[in-house]
Coordinates of C-alpha atoms in Angstrom, one line a residue:
Chain A
X1 CA -1.2 -32.9 11.7
X2 CA -0.3 -31.8 14.9
X3 CA -1.9 -28.6 16.1
X4 CA 0.5 -27.4 18.6
X5 CA 3.8 -27.8 16.5
X6 CA 2.3 -26.5 14.0
X7 CA 0.9 -23.5 15.9
X8 CA 4.5 -22.9 17.4
X9 CA 6.1 -23.0 13.8
X10 CA 3.6 -20.2 12.7
X11 CA 4.0 -17.9 15.9
X12 CA 7.9 -18.3 15.4
X13 CA 8.0 -17.6 11.8
X14 CA 5.9 -14.5 12.4
X15 CA 8.0 -13.2 15.3
X16 CA 11.0 -13.3 13.3
X17 CA 9.7 -11.8 10.3
X18 CA 7.6 -9.4 12.3
X19 CA 10.9 -8.2 14.1
X20 CA 13.1 -8.2 10.6
X21 CA 10.3 -6.3 9.1
X22 CA 9.9 -3.9 12.0
X23 CA 13.4 -3.1 12.2
X24 CA 13.9 -2.7 8.3
X25 CA 10.8 -0.2 8.5
X26 CA 12.0 1.8 11.5
X27 CA 15.7 2.2 9.7
X28 CA 15.4 2.2 6.3
X29 CA 12.1 3.2 5.2
X30 CA 11.1 5.5 8.4
X31 CA 13.2 8.3 7.8
X32 CA 11.8 8.9 4.4
X33 CA 8.4 8.8 5.2
X34 CA 6.5 12.0 4.7
X35 CA 6.2 15.0 5.8
X36 CA 9.8 14.7 6.6
X37 CA 11.6 17.1 9.1
X38 CA 11.1 20.7 8.0
X39 CA 9.0 21.3 11.1
X40 CA 8.5 20.0 14.5
X41 CA 5.2 18.8 13.8
X42 CA 6.3 17.3 10.8
X43 CA 9.1 15.5 12.7
X44 CA 6.3 14.1 14.9
X45 CA 3.9 13.1 12.2
X46 CA 6.4 11.3 10.8
X47 CA 7.3 9.2 13.8
X48 CA 3.6 9.1 14.4
X49 CA 3.4 7.4 11.1
X50 CA 6.2 5.1 11.8
X51 CA 4.6 3.8 15.2
X52 CA 1.2 3.1 13.7
X53 CA 3.4 1.2 10.5
X54 CA 5.3 -0.8 13.1
X55 CA 2.2 -1.6 15.1
X56 CA 0.4 -2.7 11.8
X57 CA 3.0 -4.6 10.1
X58 CA 3.1 -7.5 12.2
X59 CA -0.8 -7.8 11.5
X60 CA 0.1 -8.1 8.0
X61 CA 2.5 -10.6 8.5
X62 CA 0.3 -12.9 10.6
X63 CA -2.3 -12.8 7.8
X64 CA 0.6 -13.3 5.0
X65 CA 2.0 -16.1 7.0
X66 CA -1.1 -18.0 7.9
X67 CA -2.4 -17.9 4.3
X68 CA 1.1 -18.9 3.0
X69 CA 1.5 -21.9 5.5
X70 CA -2.0 -23.0 4.7
X71 CA -1.5 -22.7 0.8
X72 CA 1.7 -24.9 1.2
X73 CA 0.7 -27.3 4.0
X74 CA -2.8 -28.0 4.2
X75 CA -3.5 -28.0 0.6
X76 CA -5.1 -31.1 -0.8
X77 CA -3.0 -33.7 -2.4
X78 CA -3.7 -36.7 -4.7
X79 CA -3.6 -39.9 -2.7
X80 CA -3.4 -38.4 0.7
X81 CA -6.2 -37.7 3.0
X82 CA -7.9 -34.3 3.6
X83 CA -5.5 -32.6 5.9
X84 CA -8.1 -30.4 7.4
X85 CA -11.3 -32.6 7.4
X86 CA -13.2 -33.7 10.0
X87 CA -12.5 -32.6 13.4
X88 CA -9.5 -30.6 12.4
X89 CA -11.5 -28.3 10.1
X90 CA -13.7 -27.1 13.2
X91 CA -13.2 -23.7 14.1
X92 CA -10.8 -23.0 17.0
X93 CA -12.3 -20.5 19.6
X94 CA -8.9 -19.9 21.4
X95 CA -7.7 -18.6 17.9
X96 CA -10.4 -16.6 16.7
X97 CA -10.9 -14.7 20.3
X98 CA -7.2 -14.4 20.4
X99 CA -7.1 -12.6 16.9
X100 CA -9.7 -10.7 17.5
X101 CA -8.8 -9.5 21.0
X102 CA -5.3 -8.6 19.8
X103 CA -6.3 -7.1 16.5
X104 CA -8.9 -4.7 18.5
X105 CA -6.4 -3.5 21.1
X106 CA -4.1 -2.8 18.3
X107 CA -6.7 -0.6 16.3
X108 CA -8.0 0.9 19.3
X109 CA -4.6 1.7 20.8
X110 CA -3.6 3.2 17.4
X111 CA -6.5 5.6 17.2
X112 CA -6.0 6.6 21.0
X113 CA -2.2 7.0 20.6
X114 CA -3.0 9.1 17.1
X115 CA -5.7 11.4 18.4
X116 CA -3.7 12.1 21.7
X117 CA -0.5 12.8 20.0
X118 CA -1.9 15.1 16.9
X119 CA -4.1 17.1 19.7
X120 CA -1.2 18.0 21.0
X121 CA 2.2 19.0 20.3
X122 CA 2.6 16.6 17.3
X123 CA -0.2 18.4 15.7
X124 CA -0.5 21.6 14.0
X125 CA -3.8 22.6 15.1
X126 CA -5.5 23.4 11.6
X127 CA -8.9 22.1 12.2
X128 CA -10.1 23.4 15.4
X129 CA -11.0 27.0 14.5
X130 CA -9.4 29.9 15.9
X131 CA -8.7 28.4 19.3
X132 CA -6.6 25.2 19.0
X133 CA -6.8 22.9 22.0
X134 CA -3.1 23.3 22.3
X135 CA -0.9 26.3 21.3
X136 CA 3.0 26.7 21.3
X137 CA 4.4 28.6 24.0
X138 CA 3.7 32.4 23.1
X139 CA 1.4 31.6 20.3
X140 CA -1.5 33.3 21.5
X141 CA 0.2 36.2 22.7
X142 CA 1.6 36.7 19.5
X143 CA -1.6 36.5 17.6
X144 CA -3.1 38.9 20.0
X145 CA -0.5 41.2 19.3
X146 CA -1.0 41.0 15.7
X147 CA -4.6 42.0 16.0
X148 CA -3.8 44.8 17.9
X149 CA -1.2 45.9 15.7
X150 CA 1.8 45.1 17.7
X151 CA 3.0 42.4 16.1
X152 CA 7.0 42.6 15.9
X153 CA 9.7 39.8 15.2
X154 CA 13.4 39.9 15.2
X155 CA 15.9 37.4 14.2
X156 CA 17.6 38.0 17.9
X157 CA 14.4 37.5 19.6
X158 CA 12.4 34.2 20.2
X159 CA 8.9 35.4 19.5
X160 CA 6.7 33.5 17.1
X161 CA 5.8 34.8 13.6
X162 CA 2.4 35.4 12.6
X163 CA 1.7 35.0 9.0
X164 CA -2.0 34.9 7.5
X165 CA -2.7 32.9 4.7
X166 CA -5.6 34.4 2.8
X167 CA -7.4 32.1 0.3
X168 CA -9.4 33.2 -2.9
X169 CA -10.0 31.8 -6.1
X170 CA -7.6 30.6 -7.1
X171 CA -4.2 31.8 -5.2
X172 CA -3.1 32.1 -2.1
X173 CA -1.7 35.2 -0.5
X174 CA 0.5 35.8 2.4
X175 CA 0.0 38.8 5.0
X176 CA 2.8 39.6 7.7
X177 CA 1.6 41.8 10.4
X178 CA 5.0 41.8 11.9
X179 CA 6.0 43.8 8.9
X180 CA 3.8 46.6 8.4
X181 CA 0.9 44.4 7.4
X182 CA 2.4 43.6 4.0
X183 CA 0.7 41.2 1.8
X184 CA 2.8 38.7 -0.7
X185 CA 2.7 36.0 -3.2
X186 CA 5.4 34.3 -1.4
X187 CA 5.3 32.2 1.6
X188 CA 8.9 32.6 3.2
X189 CA 9.6 31.6 6.5
X190 CA 12.6 32.0 8.9
X191 CA 14.3 28.8 10.7
X192 CA 14.2 27.9 14.1
X193 CA 10.8 29.9 14.4
X194 CA 7.5 29.2 16.0
X195 CA 4.9 30.3 13.0
X196 CA 1.3 30.8 13.8
X197 CA -0.8 30.4 10.5
X198 CA -4.1 32.5 10.6
X199 CA -5.9 31.0 7.8
X200 CA -9.2 32.2 6.0
X201 CA -10.8 32.8 2.6
X202 CA -12.0 35.7 0.8
X203 CA -14.9 33.3 -1.0
X204 CA -15.6 29.6 -1.0
X205 CA -13.9 27.0 0.9
X206 CA -10.4 26.4 0.4
X207 CA -7.5 24.3 2.1
X208 CA -4.2 25.5 3.1
X209 CA -1.9 22.2 2.7
X210 CA 1.9 22.8 3.0
X211 CA 2.4 18.9 3.7
X212 CA 6.3 19.1 4.3
X213 CA 5.6 21.7 7.3
X214 CA 2.9 19.3 8.3
X215 CA 0.3 22.0 8.3
X216 CA -3.3 21.6 7.1
X217 CA -5.9 23.8 7.6
X218 CA -9.2 24.6 6.1
X219 CA -9.7 28.3 4.9
X220 CA -12.9 29.5 5.5
X221 CA -14.8 32.4 4.4
X222 CA -15.4 34.6 7.8
X223 CA -13.2 31.9 9.8
X224 CA -9.7 32.4 11.3
X225 CA -8.7 28.9 11.0
X226 CA -5.3 29.0 13.4
X227 CA -2.3 26.3 12.8
X228 CA 1.1 26.3 14.3
X229 CA 4.8 25.1 12.6
X230 CA 7.8 25.1 14.5
X231 CA 10.3 25.3 11.6
X232 CA 13.6 23.5 12.1
X233 CA 15.2 23.2 8.5
X234 CA 15.8 25.4 5.6
X235 CA 14.6 24.5 1.9
X236 CA 11.8 24.6 -0.3
X237 CA 8.0 23.3 0.4
X238 CA 4.9 23.1 -1.5
X239 CA 1.6 24.7 -0.7
X240 CA -1.3 23.4 -2.5
X241 CA -5.2 23.8 -2.1
X242 CA -6.6 20.8 -1.0
X243 CA -10.4 21.5 -1.3
X244 CA -11.7 21.4 -4.6
X245 CA -12.4 24.9 -5.0
X246 CA -13.4 25.1 -8.5
X247 CA -12.5 25.1 -12.4
X248 CA -8.7 26.2 -11.5
X249 CA -8.3 24.2 -8.2
X250 CA -5.3 22.4 -9.7
X251 CA -3.8 25.5 -10.8
X252 CA -3.7 26.9 -6.9
X253 CA -0.4 25.8 -5.6
X254 CA 3.1 27.7 -5.2
X255 CA 6.2 27.2 -3.2
X256 CA 7.7 28.2 -0.1
X257 CA 10.7 28.5 1.4
X258 CA 12.5 28.2 5.0
X259 CA 15.4 30.8 5.2
X260 CA 18.1 31.4 7.7
X261 CA 16.8 34.4 9.8
X262 CA 18.8 37.0 8.7
X263 CA 18.0 35.7 5.1
X264 CA 14.3 36.0 5.8
X265 CA 14.7 39.4 7.9
X266 CA 16.6 40.9 4.7
X267 CA 13.6 39.5 2.4
X268 CA 11.0 41.0 4.7
X269 CA 12.5 44.1 5.0
X270 CA 13.2 44.8 1.5
X271 CA 9.9 43.2 0.6
X272 CA 8.0 45.7 3.0
X273 CA 9.7 48.8 1.7
X274 CA 9.0 47.4 -1.9
X275 CA 5.0 47.0 -1.1
X276 CA 5.0 49.9 1.2
X277 CA 3.3 52.0 -1.8
X278 CA 0.3 49.0 -2.0
X279 CA 0.3 48.0 1.6
X280 CA -1.3 51.3 2.8
X281 CA -4.2 50.8 0.7
X282 CA -4.8 47.6 2.2
X283 CA -7.6 47.1 5.1
X284 CA -5.8 46.9 9.0
X285 CA -4.6 43.7 9.7
X286 CA -7.9 41.5 10.8
X287 CA -8.6 37.9 11.4
X288 CA -11.2 37.5 8.8
X289 CA -12.4 39.9 5.9
X290 CA -15.8 40.2 4.4
X291 CA -16.1 37.9 1.6
X292 CA -19.2 39.1 0.7
X293 CA -18.0 40.8 -2.5
X294 CA -20.0 40.2 -5.6
X295 CA -17.7 41.2 -8.4
X296 CA -18.5 44.1 -10.7
X297 CA -22.1 45.9 -10.1
X298 CA -23.3 43.1 -7.9
X299 CA -24.4 39.3 -8.2
X300 CA -26.0 36.6 -6.9
X301 CA -25.4 35.7 -2.9
X302 CA -25.7 32.5 -1.6
X303 CA -29.3 34.0 -0.5
X304 CA -30.1 33.7 -4.3
X305 CA -31.1 37.5 -4.2
X306 CA -29.3 40.1 -6.3
X307 CA -27.4 42.1 -3.7
X308 CA -26.0 45.7 -4.6
X309 CA -22.2 46.2 -4.5
X310 CA -22.0 48.2 -1.0
X311 CA -19.0 49.7 0.6
X312 CA -18.9 47.1 3.4
X313 CA -19.0 44.2 0.8
X314 CA -15.2 44.9 0.1
X315 CA -12.0 43.2 1.2
X316 CA -11.3 44.4 4.9
X317 CA -14.4 46.1 5.7
X318 CA -16.5 45.3 8.8
X319 CA -19.9 43.5 8.7
X320 CA -22.7 45.9 9.5
X321 CA -24.4 45.6 12.9
X322 CA -27.4 43.1 12.3
Chain B
X1 CA -17.0 -22.7 -38.0
X2 CA -14.2 -24.5 -37.8
X3 CA -11.4 -24.4 -35.2
X4 CA -9.0 -22.6 -36.8
X5 CA -11.8 -19.8 -37.8
X6 CA -12.9 -19.6 -34.2
X7 CA -9.5 -18.8 -33.2
X8 CA -9.0 -16.4 -36.2
X9 CA -12.0 -14.4 -35.0
X10 CA -11.0 -14.3 -31.4
X11 CA -7.4 -13.3 -32.1
X12 CA -8.7 -10.7 -34.5
X13 CA -11.3 -9.5 -32.0
X14 CA -8.6 -9.2 -29.4
X15 CA -6.3 -7.4 -31.3
X16 CA -9.2 -4.5 -32.3
X17 CA -9.9 -4.2 -28.8
X18 CA -6.0 -3.8 -27.6
X19 CA -5.9 -1.2 -30.3
X20 CA -8.5 0.9 -29.3
X21 CA -7.3 0.6 -25.5
X22 CA -3.9 1.9 -26.8
X23 CA -5.6 4.6 -28.9
X24 CA -7.6 5.6 -26.4
X25 CA -4.5 5.7 -23.7
X26 CA -2.6 7.4 -26.2
X27 CA -5.0 10.1 -26.6
X28 CA -5.4 10.6 -23.1
X29 CA -1.5 10.6 -22.3
X30 CA -0.6 12.8 -25.2
X31 CA -0.5 16.4 -24.3
X32 CA -2.0 17.6 -27.5
X33 CA -2.1 21.5 -28.4
X34 CA -5.4 23.2 -27.1
X35 CA -7.8 24.0 -29.3
X36 CA -7.5 27.8 -30.5
X37 CA -3.9 28.4 -29.5
X38 CA -2.8 31.8 -30.8
X39 CA 0.9 31.7 -31.7
X40 CA 3.2 34.2 -31.4
X41 CA 6.2 31.9 -31.8
X42 CA 8.2 33.0 -34.9
X43 CA 6.1 36.8 -34.6
X44 CA 9.6 38.1 -34.1
X45 CA 13.2 36.8 -34.6
X46 CA 14.5 34.4 -32.3
X47 CA 15.6 36.4 -29.3
X48 CA 13.8 39.5 -30.0
X49 CA 10.7 41.0 -28.0
X50 CA 7.4 39.9 -28.8
X51 CA 4.5 42.4 -29.1
X52 CA 1.4 41.2 -27.8
X53 CA -2.1 43.4 -27.8
X54 CA -5.1 42.3 -25.8
X55 CA -8.5 44.0 -25.1
X56 CA -11.0 43.5 -22.1
X57 CA -14.4 44.1 -22.5
X58 CA -17.2 44.2 -20.2
X59 CA -19.7 42.1 -22.7
X60 CA -18.5 40.2 -25.5
X61 CA -21.7 40.9 -27.4
X62 CA -22.1 37.4 -29.8
X63 CA -22.0 33.8 -29.1
X64 CA -23.8 31.3 -26.7
X65 CA -23.1 34.8 -23.5
X66 CA -23.1 37.7 -25.4
X67 CA -23.7 39.6 -21.8
X68 CA -20.1 37.9 -20.5
X69 CA -17.4 39.6 -19.7
X70 CA -14.0 38.4 -21.7
X71 CA -10.4 38.9 -23.1
X72 CA -9.6 39.1 -26.4
X73 CA -6.6 38.7 -28.2
X74 CA -5.0 40.4 -31.5
X75 CA -3.2 37.5 -33.4
X76 CA 0.3 38.3 -35.2
X77 CA -1.9 38.7 -38.5
X78 CA -3.7 41.8 -37.0
X79 CA -7.1 40.2 -36.2
X80 CA -9.0 40.1 -33.0
X81 CA -10.4 36.8 -31.9
X82 CA -11.7 35.5 -28.7
X83 CA -8.9 33.2 -27.2
X84 CA -7.0 33.0 -24.1
X85 CA -4.3 30.4 -24.7
X86 CA -1.5 32.1 -26.3
X87 CA 1.7 30.2 -27.3
X88 CA 4.8 32.3 -26.5
X89 CA 8.5 31.8 -27.1
X90 CA 10.4 30.7 -23.7
X91 CA 13.1 32.9 -22.1
X92 CA 11.9 35.9 -24.4
X93 CA 10.7 39.6 -23.5
X94 CA 6.9 39.9 -24.2
X95 CA 6.0 43.7 -24.4
X96 CA 1.9 43.8 -23.7
X97 CA -0.4 46.3 -24.6
X98 CA -3.8 46.0 -23.2
X99 CA -6.8 48.2 -24.4
X100 CA -9.0 48.0 -21.1
X101 CA -12.6 48.9 -22.2
X102 CA -14.3 47.9 -19.1
X103 CA -15.4 49.8 -15.6
X104 CA -13.8 48.8 -12.5
X105 CA -14.8 48.1 -8.8
X106 CA -12.8 48.1 -5.5
X107 CA -10.5 44.9 -5.8
X108 CA -11.7 42.1 -3.5
X109 CA -8.5 41.9 -2.2
X110 CA -6.2 45.2 -2.8
X111 CA -2.8 42.8 -3.0
X112 CA -3.6 42.9 -6.8
X113 CA -3.7 46.4 -7.1
X114 CA 0.4 46.3 -7.1
X115 CA 2.4 45.7 -10.1
X116 CA 4.8 42.6 -9.9
X117 CA 6.5 40.5 -12.0
X118 CA 7.0 42.9 -14.8
X119 CA 10.1 44.7 -16.1
X120 CA 11.2 46.9 -13.4
X121 CA 7.3 46.0 -11.5
X122 CA 5.9 48.8 -13.3
X123 CA 3.2 49.2 -15.8
X124 CA 2.0 52.6 -17.9
X125 CA -1.5 53.9 -17.5
X126 CA -2.2 55.9 -20.3
X127 CA 1.3 56.6 -20.8
X128 CA 1.9 57.3 -17.1
X129 CA 3.9 54.7 -15.1
X130 CA 2.4 53.2 -12.0
X131 CA 3.4 50.4 -9.6
X132 CA 0.2 50.3 -7.4
X133 CA -3.2 51.3 -7.9
X134 CA -5.7 52.1 -5.1
X135 CA -8.8 50.1 -6.3
X136 CA -10.8 52.1 -3.7
X137 CA -10.5 55.6 -5.4
X138 CA -11.4 56.7 -9.1
X139 CA -12.7 54.3 -11.3
X140 CA -11.2 51.1 -9.3
X141 CA -9.9 48.3 -11.0
X142 CA -11.9 46.6 -13.9
X143 CA -9.6 43.4 -14.2
X144 CA -6.1 42.1 -13.7
X145 CA -3.8 40.3 -15.6
X146 CA -2.1 37.7 -13.5
X147 CA -0.2 34.7 -13.7
X148 CA 0.1 33.3 -10.4
X149 CA 3.0 30.9 -11.1
X150 CA 5.4 33.5 -12.5
X151 CA 4.4 36.2 -9.9
X152 CA 3.0 38.4 -12.7
X153 CA 0.2 40.4 -11.8
X154 CA -1.0 44.1 -13.4
X155 CA -4.1 45.9 -12.2
X156 CA -6.0 47.0 -15.2
X157 CA -7.9 50.2 -14.0
X158 CA -11.0 50.6 -14.9
X159 CA -13.1 53.2 -17.2
X160 CA -15.5 55.7 -16.0
X161 CA -18.7 53.6 -15.8
X162 CA -20.9 56.6 -16.7
X163 CA -19.4 56.7 -20.3
X164 CA -21.1 54.9 -23.1
X165 CA -18.7 51.9 -22.8
X166 CA -18.2 49.3 -25.8
X167 CA -20.7 46.2 -25.5
X168 CA -19.8 44.4 -28.6
X169 CA -16.2 43.2 -29.0
X170 CA -14.0 43.9 -30.7
X171 CA -14.2 47.3 -29.5
X172 CA -12.5 50.2 -31.5
X173 CA -9.8 52.4 -29.9
X174 CA -12.3 55.3 -30.4
X175 CA -14.4 54.0 -27.7
X176 CA -13.4 55.0 -24.1
X177 CA -10.7 52.9 -22.9
X178 CA -7.5 52.6 -20.7
X179 CA -4.0 51.9 -22.4
X180 CA -2.1 49.7 -20.2
X181 CA 1.4 48.3 -21.0
X182 CA 4.1 46.5 -19.5
X183 CA 6.7 44.0 -20.2
X184 CA 7.6 40.5 -18.7
X185 CA 9.8 37.7 -19.5
X186 CA 8.8 34.5 -20.1
X187 CA 10.7 31.7 -18.4
X188 CA 13.1 29.4 -19.5
X189 CA 11.1 26.3 -18.6
X190 CA 8.7 25.7 -21.2
X191 CA 5.1 24.4 -20.1
X192 CA 1.6 25.7 -19.6
X193 CA 1.2 28.7 -17.1
X194 CA -2.7 29.4 -16.2
X195 CA -3.3 33.1 -15.9
X196 CA -6.5 34.4 -14.9
X197 CA -8.5 38.0 -14.0
X198 CA -8.5 38.6 -10.3
X199 CA -11.5 40.6 -10.1
X200 CA -14.6 38.3 -9.5
X201 CA -16.2 39.6 -12.5
X202 CA -18.7 37.0 -13.4
X203 CA -21.7 39.0 -13.2
X204 CA -24.4 37.1 -11.5
X205 CA -22.5 34.3 -10.1
X206 CA -21.8 33.3 -7.0
X207 CA -18.9 35.3 -5.6
X208 CA -18.5 36.5 -9.1
X209 CA -16.2 33.5 -10.1
X210 CA -18.3 31.6 -12.0
X211 CA -19.8 32.1 -15.7
X212 CA -16.8 33.6 -17.7
X213 CA -14.6 33.5 -14.7
X214 CA -15.1 29.8 -14.9
X215 CA -15.1 29.3 -18.8
X216 CA -11.7 28.7 -20.5
X217 CA -11.9 31.2 -23.6
X218 CA -13.3 34.2 -21.4
X219 CA -11.1 35.4 -18.3
X220 CA -8.6 32.8 -17.6
X221 CA -6.4 30.8 -19.8
X222 CA -2.8 29.6 -20.6
X223 CA 0.5 30.8 -21.7
X224 CA 1.9 27.8 -23.5
X225 CA 5.9 28.6 -23.3
X226 CA 7.6 26.7 -25.8
X227 CA 11.0 26.5 -27.4
X228 CA 11.5 29.0 -30.4

C-alpha cells in the first residue's frame, strides 16, 4: 500500500465530488429550499441555509469517500496479506489532527455565520422581545406611532405597516392599527412593504409561525414580541401555531396572502368599514392585553386561588397598579 | 420436531405477525367515522337547506361532569343528545337555531362579538337582526359558535344570570333562554372542520380553557362535511 498515492487519490475524488455536489446543490436544489422568497428575510434565510449546506456537503462526502475507499480497497481478501495490519494499522496523527481541525473550523464558522446573519437583517427579530437587536428602517417609529394612535399606511408611501398578532386558544387574530384598529381573522399584507408584527397572547404561550415569510415569534401573555418581514412576492402563505398549546393546537392554523398594494388597500378599507361597528367595542390598541380573564364567573389562576371576575381582568383593560 | 415442522411454525408465526402489523397500521391510517356522529345528510333533499337546532346549557346536569357547560344537538329524529360532531352535506345551506340557556360575560377578545361568515354576516337574537354585540354591556356573551377555518363566528348572547337558569340538559324552551338563528353554507371541499366556543367557559380551569373546553363532546367538535 502506498499511503501517499492513496491519500492523493482520496483527496482528488473528494475535491471533484465536492465541487460537483456543491454546484448541483446551489443551482438545482438551493432555489427550492424553504422558506422561499416571499420576504427579504425569507430570501436571506434560504441563502443562509444554502451556504450552510454547501459547507457541510464536503464533510459528508469525505466521510462517504473514505468509507467507500476503505471498503473497496482495504478489505480482507483470501490469500492476500491483511492490507492494514502491522504498522499501517496505526493511527495517523497528522490525518486525525487535520480532520479535527478542519471540521472544528467548519462547525464554529457555521455557528458564527448563522448567528451574525440571523441577528441582523437576515433574521426577523421574533425571539428578542419588544426591542429586537436589529430593526428595519422606520420599524421602531412605526410601532411607536401605532401605540400613540397615529399609525398610518398608504400604497403611495413607504412607511412600514404595523400588524398585531393576537393568539388565544385556539386561533390567531390580526389587528391593524393603521386601519382604525380593526381586528380580523385573516392576515393580508401588501407587497413590497416592511411589516412590523407585534405578537402577543391572551392566554397560554403560542407561537406565530408564518414560515414562508420567515417569521417565527413566540406569543407570550403579557409580552410584546416584535418581528419584521419585508414582503417581496405576492401569494398565499400558511400561519401555524408552533407551540403545543392545548387540545386543539393542531387546529390552530390559517392561511394568509400577500396582495398588491392597491388590492390590500381596497381590502383594508372595505374591512375597516365592515367591522366598524365591532371595532368601537374593542379596547384601544395596546402592545399587550391582560390575559387574566378566567372565563364565566371566575376560575383558577396560576396562583391556585379562585379569583373573582373583575373589570380589569378583561381583554384590553389595564393592569391595576400593584 | 422435524425440519419441515419447525419451518412451518416459523412461517406461520411470521404470517401472524405481519397480519397483526398490517391490521394495526390499517386501523391507524383509515380515517374512521368518529363515534357519536349526528348525521344531517339526507335530512333534507339534496341541494335543499338543512335545518339544525342546538342548545347551550350552563351545566349538563348528568354524567361524569354534571357541572360542565355543554352544547347539545337535536337529531333529525327530534331527540336531544350531547354530541359535537355533526355530519353535514357539502356546499349546502345550513339553517341553525341556537337555544342559549347560559348566562354571559365580557369576551376575552371582543373580535368574537362580531357575526362573520354567516349569510349576510348577520344573525338574529330573539327575532332581531344583529351583526355585532358589545359583550361589555347587557348580559354579555355566553358562548360563541365559531369555525375558524370557515371564518364563521356567531356570538351567543347571554341570559340574565339572576334568573332561574336551566341546570340539567336538555333544557325546555319554557326556561329562560335566548334564541339565535343564522345560516351558513358548508364548503364544497369535504373534510372535518373544527369548531369551538371562544368564550373561555371552563369554570375552575386555568384560563377557563380546560375541562369542557378541552374535551370533545362539550364545547368543541367537528363539522364532518361529506358529499351527499
